[in-house]
Short mmCIF file of C-alpha atoms in Angstrom, two decimals:
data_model
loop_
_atom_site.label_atom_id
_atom_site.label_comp_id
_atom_site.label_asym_id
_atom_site.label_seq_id
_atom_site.Cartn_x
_atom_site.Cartn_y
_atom_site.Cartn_z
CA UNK A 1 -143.35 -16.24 -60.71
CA UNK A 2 -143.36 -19.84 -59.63
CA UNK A 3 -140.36 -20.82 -57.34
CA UNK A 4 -139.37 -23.57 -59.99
CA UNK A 5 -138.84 -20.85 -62.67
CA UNK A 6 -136.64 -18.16 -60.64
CA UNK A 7 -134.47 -20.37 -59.14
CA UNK A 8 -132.17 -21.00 -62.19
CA UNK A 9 -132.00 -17.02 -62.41
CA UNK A 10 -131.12 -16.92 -58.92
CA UNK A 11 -128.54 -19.38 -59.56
CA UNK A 12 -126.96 -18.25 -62.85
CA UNK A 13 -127.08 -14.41 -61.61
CA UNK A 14 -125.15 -15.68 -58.15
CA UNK A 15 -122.72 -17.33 -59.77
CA UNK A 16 -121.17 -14.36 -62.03
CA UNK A 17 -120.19 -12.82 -58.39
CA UNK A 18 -118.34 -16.11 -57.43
CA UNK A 19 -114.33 -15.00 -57.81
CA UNK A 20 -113.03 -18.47 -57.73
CA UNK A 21 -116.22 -20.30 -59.38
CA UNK A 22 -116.94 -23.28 -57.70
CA UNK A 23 -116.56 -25.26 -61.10
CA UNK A 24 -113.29 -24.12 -61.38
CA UNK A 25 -111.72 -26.38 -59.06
CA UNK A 26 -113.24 -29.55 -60.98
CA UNK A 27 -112.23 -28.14 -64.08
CA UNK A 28 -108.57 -27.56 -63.25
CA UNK A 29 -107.86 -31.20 -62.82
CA UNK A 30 -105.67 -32.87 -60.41
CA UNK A 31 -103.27 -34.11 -63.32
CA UNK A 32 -102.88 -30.05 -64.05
CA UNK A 33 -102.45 -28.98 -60.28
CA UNK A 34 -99.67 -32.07 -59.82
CA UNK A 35 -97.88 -30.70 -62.91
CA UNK A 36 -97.44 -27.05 -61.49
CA UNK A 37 -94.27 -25.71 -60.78
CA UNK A 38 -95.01 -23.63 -57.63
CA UNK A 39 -90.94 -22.28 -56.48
CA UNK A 40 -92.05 -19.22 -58.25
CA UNK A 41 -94.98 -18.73 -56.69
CA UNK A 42 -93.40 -19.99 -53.23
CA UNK A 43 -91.39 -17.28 -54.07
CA UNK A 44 -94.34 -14.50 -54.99
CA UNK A 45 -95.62 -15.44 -52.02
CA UNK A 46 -92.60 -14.92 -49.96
CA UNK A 47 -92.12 -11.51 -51.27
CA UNK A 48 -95.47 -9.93 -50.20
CA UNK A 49 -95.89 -11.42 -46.88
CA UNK A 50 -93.02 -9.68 -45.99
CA UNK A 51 -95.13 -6.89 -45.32
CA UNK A 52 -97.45 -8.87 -43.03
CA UNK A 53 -94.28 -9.65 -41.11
CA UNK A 54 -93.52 -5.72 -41.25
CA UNK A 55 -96.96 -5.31 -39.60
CA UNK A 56 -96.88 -7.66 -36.69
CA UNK A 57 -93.55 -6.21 -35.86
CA UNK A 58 -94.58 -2.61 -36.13
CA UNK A 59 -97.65 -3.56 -34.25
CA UNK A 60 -96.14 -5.10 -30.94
CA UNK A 61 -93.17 -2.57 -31.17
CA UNK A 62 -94.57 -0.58 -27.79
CA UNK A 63 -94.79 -4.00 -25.87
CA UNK A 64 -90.95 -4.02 -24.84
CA UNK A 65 -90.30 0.06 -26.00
CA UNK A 66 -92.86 1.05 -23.46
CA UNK A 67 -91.67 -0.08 -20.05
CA UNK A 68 -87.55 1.07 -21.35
CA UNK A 69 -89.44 4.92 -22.39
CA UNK A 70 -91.32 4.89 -19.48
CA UNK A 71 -88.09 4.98 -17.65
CA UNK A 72 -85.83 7.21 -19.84
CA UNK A 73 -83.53 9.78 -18.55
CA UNK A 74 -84.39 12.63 -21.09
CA UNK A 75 -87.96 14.38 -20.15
CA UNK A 76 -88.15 14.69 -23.99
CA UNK A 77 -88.92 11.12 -24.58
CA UNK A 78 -89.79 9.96 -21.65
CA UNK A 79 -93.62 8.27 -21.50
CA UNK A 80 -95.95 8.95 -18.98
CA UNK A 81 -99.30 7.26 -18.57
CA UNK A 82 -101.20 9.29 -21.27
CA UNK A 83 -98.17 9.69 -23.93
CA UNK A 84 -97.55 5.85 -23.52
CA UNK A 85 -101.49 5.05 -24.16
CA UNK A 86 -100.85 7.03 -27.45
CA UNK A 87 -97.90 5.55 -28.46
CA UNK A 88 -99.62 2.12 -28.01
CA UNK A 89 -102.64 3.32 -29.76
CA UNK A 90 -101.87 5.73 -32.82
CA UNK A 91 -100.84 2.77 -35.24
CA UNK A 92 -104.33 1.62 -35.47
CA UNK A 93 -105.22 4.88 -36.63
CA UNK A 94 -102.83 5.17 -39.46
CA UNK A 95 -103.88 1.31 -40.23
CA UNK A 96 -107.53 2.48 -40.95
CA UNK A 97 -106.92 4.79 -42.68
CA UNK A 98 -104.27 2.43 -44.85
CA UNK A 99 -106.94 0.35 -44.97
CA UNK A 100 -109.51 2.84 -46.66
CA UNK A 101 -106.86 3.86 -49.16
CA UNK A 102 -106.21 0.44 -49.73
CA UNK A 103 -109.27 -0.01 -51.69
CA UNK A 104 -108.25 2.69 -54.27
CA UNK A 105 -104.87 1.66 -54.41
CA UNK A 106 -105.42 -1.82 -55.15
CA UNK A 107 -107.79 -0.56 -58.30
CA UNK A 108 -106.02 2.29 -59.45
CA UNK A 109 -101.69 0.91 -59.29
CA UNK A 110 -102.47 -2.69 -58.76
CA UNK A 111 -102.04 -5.31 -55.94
CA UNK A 112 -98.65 -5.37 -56.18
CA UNK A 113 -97.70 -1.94 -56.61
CA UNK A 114 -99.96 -1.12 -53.33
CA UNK A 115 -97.65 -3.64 -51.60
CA UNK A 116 -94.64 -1.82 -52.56
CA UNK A 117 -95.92 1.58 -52.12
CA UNK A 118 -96.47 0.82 -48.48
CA UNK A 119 -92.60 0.64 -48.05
CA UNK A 120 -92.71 4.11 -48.61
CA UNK A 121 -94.66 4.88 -45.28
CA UNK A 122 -92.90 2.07 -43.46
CA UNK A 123 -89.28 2.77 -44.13
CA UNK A 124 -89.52 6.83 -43.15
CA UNK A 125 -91.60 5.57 -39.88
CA UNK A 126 -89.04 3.16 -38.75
CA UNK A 127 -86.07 5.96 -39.30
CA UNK A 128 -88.50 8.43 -37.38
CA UNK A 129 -88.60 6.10 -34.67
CA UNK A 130 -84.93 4.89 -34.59
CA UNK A 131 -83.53 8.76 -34.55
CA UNK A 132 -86.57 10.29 -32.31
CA UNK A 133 -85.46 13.32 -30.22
CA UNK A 134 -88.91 13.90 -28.77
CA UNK A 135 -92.27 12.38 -28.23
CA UNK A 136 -94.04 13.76 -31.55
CA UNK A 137 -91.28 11.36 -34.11
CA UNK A 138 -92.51 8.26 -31.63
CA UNK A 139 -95.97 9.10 -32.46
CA UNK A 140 -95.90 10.21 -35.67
CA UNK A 141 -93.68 7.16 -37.15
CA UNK A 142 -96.54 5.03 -35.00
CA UNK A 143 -98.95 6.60 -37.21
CA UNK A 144 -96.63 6.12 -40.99
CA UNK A 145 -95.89 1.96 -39.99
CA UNK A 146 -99.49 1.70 -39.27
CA UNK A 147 -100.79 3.06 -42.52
CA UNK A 148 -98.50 1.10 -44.14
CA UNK A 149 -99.53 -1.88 -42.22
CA UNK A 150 -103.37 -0.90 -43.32
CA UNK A 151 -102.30 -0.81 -46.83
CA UNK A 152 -100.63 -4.21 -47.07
CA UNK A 153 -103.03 -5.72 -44.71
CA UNK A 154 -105.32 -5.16 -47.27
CA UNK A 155 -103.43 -5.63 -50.75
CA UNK A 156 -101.40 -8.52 -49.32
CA UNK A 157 -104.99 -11.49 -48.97
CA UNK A 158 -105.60 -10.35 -52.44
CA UNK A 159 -102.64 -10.16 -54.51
CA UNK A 160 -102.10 -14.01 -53.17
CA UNK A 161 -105.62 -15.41 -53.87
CA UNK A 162 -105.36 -14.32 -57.18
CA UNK A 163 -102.08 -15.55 -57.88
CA UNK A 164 -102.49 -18.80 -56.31
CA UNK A 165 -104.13 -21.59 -57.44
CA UNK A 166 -107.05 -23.94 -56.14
CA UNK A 167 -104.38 -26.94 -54.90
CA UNK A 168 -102.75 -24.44 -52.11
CA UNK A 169 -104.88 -21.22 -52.09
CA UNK A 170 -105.90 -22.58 -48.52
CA UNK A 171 -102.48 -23.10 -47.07
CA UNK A 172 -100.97 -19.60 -49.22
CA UNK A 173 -104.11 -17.68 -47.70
CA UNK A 174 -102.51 -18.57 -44.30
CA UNK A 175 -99.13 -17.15 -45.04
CA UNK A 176 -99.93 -13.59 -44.28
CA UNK A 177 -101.03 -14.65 -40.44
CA UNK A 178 -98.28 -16.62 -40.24
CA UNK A 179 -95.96 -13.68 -41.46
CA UNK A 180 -97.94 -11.23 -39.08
CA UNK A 181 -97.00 -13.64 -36.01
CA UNK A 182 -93.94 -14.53 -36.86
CA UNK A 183 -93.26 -10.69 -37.34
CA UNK A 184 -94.54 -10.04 -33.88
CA UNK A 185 -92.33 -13.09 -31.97
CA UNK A 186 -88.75 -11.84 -33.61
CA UNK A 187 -89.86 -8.44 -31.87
CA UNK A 188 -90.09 -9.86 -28.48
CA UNK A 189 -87.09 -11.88 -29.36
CA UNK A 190 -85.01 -9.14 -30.17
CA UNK A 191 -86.83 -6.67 -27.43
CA UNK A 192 -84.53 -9.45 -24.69
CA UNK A 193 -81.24 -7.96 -26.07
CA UNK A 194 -81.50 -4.79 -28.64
CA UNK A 195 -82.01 -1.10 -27.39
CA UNK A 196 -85.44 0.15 -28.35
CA UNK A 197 -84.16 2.46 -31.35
CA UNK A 198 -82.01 -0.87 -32.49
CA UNK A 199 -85.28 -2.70 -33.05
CA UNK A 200 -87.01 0.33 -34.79
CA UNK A 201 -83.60 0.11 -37.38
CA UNK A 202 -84.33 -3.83 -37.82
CA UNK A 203 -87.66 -3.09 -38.99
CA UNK A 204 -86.16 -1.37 -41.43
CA UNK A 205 -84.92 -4.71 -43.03
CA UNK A 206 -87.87 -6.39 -44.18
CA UNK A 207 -89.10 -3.57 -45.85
CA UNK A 208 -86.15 -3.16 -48.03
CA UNK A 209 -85.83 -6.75 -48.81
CA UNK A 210 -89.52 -6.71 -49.72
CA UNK A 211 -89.69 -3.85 -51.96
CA UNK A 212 -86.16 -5.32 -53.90
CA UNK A 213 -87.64 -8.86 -53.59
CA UNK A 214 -91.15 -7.07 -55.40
CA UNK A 215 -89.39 -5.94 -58.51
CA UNK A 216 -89.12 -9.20 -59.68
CA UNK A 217 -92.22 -10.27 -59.07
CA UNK A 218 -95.59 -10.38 -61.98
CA UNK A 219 -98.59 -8.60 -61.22
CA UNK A 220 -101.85 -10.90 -60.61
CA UNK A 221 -103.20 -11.98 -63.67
CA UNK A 222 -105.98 -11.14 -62.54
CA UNK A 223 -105.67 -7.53 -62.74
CA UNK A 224 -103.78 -7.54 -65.57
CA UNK A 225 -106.83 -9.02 -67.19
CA UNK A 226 -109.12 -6.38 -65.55
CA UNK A 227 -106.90 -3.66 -66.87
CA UNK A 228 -107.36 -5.05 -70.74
CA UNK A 229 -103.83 -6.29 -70.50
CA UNK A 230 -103.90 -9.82 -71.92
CA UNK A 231 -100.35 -10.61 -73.04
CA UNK A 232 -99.09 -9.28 -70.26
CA UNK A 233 -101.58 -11.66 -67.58
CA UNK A 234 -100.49 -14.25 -69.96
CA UNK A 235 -97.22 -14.10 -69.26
CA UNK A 236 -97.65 -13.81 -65.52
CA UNK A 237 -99.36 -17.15 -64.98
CA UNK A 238 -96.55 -18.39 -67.27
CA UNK A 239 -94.48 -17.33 -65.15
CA UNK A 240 -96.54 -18.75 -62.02
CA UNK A 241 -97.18 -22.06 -63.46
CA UNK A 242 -94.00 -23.24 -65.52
CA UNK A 243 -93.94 -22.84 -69.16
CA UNK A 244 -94.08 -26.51 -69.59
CA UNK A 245 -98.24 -26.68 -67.91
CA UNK A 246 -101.25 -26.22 -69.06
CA UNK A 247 -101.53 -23.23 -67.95
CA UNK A 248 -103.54 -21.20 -70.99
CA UNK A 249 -106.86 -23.71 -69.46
CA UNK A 250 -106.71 -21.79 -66.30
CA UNK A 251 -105.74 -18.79 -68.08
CA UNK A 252 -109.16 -18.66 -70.08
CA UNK A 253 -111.23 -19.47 -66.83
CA UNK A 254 -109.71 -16.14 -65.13
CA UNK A 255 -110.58 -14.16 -68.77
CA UNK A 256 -114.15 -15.70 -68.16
CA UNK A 257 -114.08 -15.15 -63.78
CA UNK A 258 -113.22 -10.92 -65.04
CA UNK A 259 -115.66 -10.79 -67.72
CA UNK A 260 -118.52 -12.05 -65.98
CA UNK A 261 -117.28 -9.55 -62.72
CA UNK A 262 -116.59 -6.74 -65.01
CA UNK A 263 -120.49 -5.10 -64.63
CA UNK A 264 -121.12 -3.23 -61.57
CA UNK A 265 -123.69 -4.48 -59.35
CA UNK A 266 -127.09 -2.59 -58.60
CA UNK A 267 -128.51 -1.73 -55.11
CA UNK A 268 -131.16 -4.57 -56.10
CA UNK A 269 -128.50 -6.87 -56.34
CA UNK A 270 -127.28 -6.35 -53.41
CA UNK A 271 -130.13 -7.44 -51.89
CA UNK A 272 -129.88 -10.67 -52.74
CA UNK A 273 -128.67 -12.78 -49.72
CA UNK A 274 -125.79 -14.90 -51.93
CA UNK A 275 -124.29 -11.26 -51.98
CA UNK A 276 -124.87 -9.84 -48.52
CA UNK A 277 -125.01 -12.58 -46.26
CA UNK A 278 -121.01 -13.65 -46.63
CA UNK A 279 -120.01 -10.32 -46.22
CA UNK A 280 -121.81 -9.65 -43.04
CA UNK A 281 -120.91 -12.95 -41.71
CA UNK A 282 -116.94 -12.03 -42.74
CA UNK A 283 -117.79 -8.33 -41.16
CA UNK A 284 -119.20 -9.64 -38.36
CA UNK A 285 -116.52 -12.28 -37.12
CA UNK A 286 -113.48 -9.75 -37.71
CA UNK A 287 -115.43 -6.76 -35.85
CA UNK A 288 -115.97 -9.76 -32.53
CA UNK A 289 -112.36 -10.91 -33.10
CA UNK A 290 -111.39 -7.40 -32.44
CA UNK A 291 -113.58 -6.71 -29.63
CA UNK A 292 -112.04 -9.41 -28.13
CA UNK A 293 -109.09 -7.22 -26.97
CA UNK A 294 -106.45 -9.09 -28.64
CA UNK A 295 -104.95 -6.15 -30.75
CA UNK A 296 -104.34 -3.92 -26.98
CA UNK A 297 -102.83 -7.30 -25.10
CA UNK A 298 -100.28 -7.58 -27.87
CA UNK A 299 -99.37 -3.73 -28.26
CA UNK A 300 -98.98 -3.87 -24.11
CA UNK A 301 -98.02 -7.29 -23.86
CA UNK A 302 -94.93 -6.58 -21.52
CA UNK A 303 -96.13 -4.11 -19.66
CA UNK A 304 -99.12 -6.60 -18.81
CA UNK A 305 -97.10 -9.19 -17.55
CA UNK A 306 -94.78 -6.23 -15.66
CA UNK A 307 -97.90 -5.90 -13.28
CA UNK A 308 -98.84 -9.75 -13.03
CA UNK A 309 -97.43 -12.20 -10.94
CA UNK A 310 -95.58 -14.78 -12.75
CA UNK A 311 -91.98 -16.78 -12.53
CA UNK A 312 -90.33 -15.22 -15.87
CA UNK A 313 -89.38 -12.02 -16.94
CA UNK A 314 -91.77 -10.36 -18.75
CA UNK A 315 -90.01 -10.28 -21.66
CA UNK A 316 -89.98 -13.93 -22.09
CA UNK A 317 -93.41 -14.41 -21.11
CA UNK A 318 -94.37 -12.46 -24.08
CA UNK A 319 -92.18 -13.96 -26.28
CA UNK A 320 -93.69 -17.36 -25.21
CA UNK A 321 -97.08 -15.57 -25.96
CA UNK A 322 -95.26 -14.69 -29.48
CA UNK A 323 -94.53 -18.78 -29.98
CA UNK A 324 -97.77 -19.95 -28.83
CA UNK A 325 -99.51 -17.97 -31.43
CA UNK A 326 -96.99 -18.87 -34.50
CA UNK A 327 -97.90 -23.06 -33.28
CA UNK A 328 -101.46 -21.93 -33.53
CA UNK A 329 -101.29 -20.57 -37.03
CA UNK A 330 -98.94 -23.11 -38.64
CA UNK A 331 -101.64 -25.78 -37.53
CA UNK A 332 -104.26 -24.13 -39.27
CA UNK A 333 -101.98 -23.47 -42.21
CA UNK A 334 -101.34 -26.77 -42.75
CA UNK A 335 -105.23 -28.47 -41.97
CA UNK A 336 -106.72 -25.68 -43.89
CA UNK A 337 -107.29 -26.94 -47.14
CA UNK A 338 -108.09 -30.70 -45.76
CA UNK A 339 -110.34 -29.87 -43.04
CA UNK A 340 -111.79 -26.73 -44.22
CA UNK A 341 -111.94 -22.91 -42.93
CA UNK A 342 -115.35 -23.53 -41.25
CA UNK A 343 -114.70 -26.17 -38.92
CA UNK A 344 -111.59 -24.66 -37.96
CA UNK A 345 -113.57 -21.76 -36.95
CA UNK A 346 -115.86 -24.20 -34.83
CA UNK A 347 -112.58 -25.76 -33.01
CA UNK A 348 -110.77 -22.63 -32.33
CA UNK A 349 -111.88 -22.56 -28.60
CA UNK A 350 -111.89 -18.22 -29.10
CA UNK A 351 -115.11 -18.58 -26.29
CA UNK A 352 -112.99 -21.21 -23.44
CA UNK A 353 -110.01 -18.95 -23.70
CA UNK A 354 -111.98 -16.20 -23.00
CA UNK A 355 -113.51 -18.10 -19.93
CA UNK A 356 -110.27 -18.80 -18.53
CA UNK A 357 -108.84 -15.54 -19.25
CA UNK A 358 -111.85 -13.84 -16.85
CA UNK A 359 -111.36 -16.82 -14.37
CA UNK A 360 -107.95 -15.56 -13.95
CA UNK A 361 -108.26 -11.61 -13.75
CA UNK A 362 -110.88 -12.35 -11.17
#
């Protein structure tokens, strides 16, 4: 076939895939986007990224724990050099495998449902934690807050995209870093002047909040739609956009997004690089990101700086660490949607950091 004829095929059969079609934007006008009330979905927002915060606090929990375990009068609960490498590294077990459920979660209960249900998990790790009498409740309430953490780590990114619309998808996209951060600096904040079983009880709080905060919130539309529930994603953007907007338009572009996305895609399909090639780029960039070693300087943050020669205490060294990454974030929450996600990517400086870092252990 000539390469005149198959490229509208190519074209029309890449664009059924596209989630937020790129014709959608134009369509959705800028008077519609300036009409949108967006306090409720400030407020949508709000409630689900409570579990990122959730996460970057469970996840940095051993950074000031560690060093007060490590010196513990019980044997029972005192950390060695092997228990404290578990208790540092058992949460990103449970978060894998939160992450694998994740995927049948979000299809089977719905985004928001998944969020909730990881409060479950969370809350009975926490109280593990907070009333441990032996090594084995550290680990294994490690292990519950990090499959919850998997589960809204996943749920979280897509219960906002699809409740968000194309005027501050960019800068709501952001929130769950930000949360994650933000969630990881009141730890080291409160790690200067709470006992470690006092910070595994304020964990506790923005579960609960979340989970009440949840009930109130819609579903995505999105879903709702996928699930043959029409009235009911209806009445969820209604509730997203103000009942005084325009919002059945955008309603009937989502009907149209599912419908096309409703067929499953063949192995031949796959094949095609508008299909593959994002997701191994997306793969790819996470799976470096991690090899970077961020995920293990945050868990042992403290203890790092407890070996290094520097003027502060290490516990305020890592919460500077904790502010320097929150100032990070909020820049690139607030240039996303003006300069774009790919040359943000380009001016991260991930490569001199890592220069410097190497200059300095050696």
């Amino acid at each position: 076939m000539e390469p005149s004829a198959r490229e509208p095929l190519v074209r029309k059969k890449s664009s059924s895939y596209r989630t937020f079609p790129e014709s959608a934007g134009k369509r959705l006008d800028k008077e519609y986007l300036r009409s949108l009330r967006n306090k409720r979905l400030y407020l949508a927002v709000f409630a689900a990224v409570l579990g990122n915060f959730s996460f970057g606090f469970a996840l940095v929990y051993p950074s000031p724990v560690i060093p007060a375990l490590e010196a513990h009068p019980s044997p029972a609960l005192r950390l060695d050099q092997h228990t404290a490498s578990w208790f540092g590294s058992v949460f990103t077990l449970g978060a894998a495998a939160g992450g694998v459920s994740a995927m049948l979660l979000n299809d089977r209960l719905g985004r928001k449902l998944s969020i909730m249900f990881s409060a479950l998990p969370s809350a009975v790790g926490y109280a593990l934690m907070a009333g441990a009498q032996g090594i084995g409740m550290l680990l294994l309430g490690r292990v519950l807050t990090g499959y919850a953490g998997g589960v809204t780590s996943a749920s979280i990114p897509v219960y906002i995209s699809e409740i968000s619309h194309p005027g501050v998808r960019g800068m709501l996209g952001a929130c769950p870093q930000i949360m994650a951060v933000l969630g990881s600096l009141i730890l080291y904040a409160l790690g200067l002047v709470l006992d470690w079983r006092w910070l595994a009880v304020a964990g506790e709080v923005p579960v609960l909040v979340m989970i009440v905060l949840l009930c109130f919130m819609p579903n995505s539309p999105r879903f709702l739609l996928s699930q043959g529930k029409d009235d009911e994603a209806l009445g969820s953007l209604c509730w997203l956009r103000g009942r005084d907007t325009d919002y059945a338009r955008e309603y009937e572009q989502i009907k149209d997004s599912v419908r096309k996305q409703s067929r499953r895609v063949s192995c031949a399909e796959i094949k095609d690089p508008f299909i593959y090639k994002p997701i191994l780029i997306a793969v790819g960039m996470r799976f470096l990101q991690q090899l970077s070693g961020v995920t293990c300087v945050l868990v042992y943050l403290q203890s790092i700086f407890k070996k290094t020669s520097v003027i502060l205490k290490p516990e305020y060294d890592a919460a500077l660490v904790g502010l320097v990454r929150l100032f990070s974030v909020a820049i690139a929450a607030v240039s996303m949607d003006k300069a774009g996600r790919k040359i943000l990517l380009f001016v991260s400086g991930m490569s001199l950091s890592h220069c410097c870092s190497r200059e300095a252990l050696t």
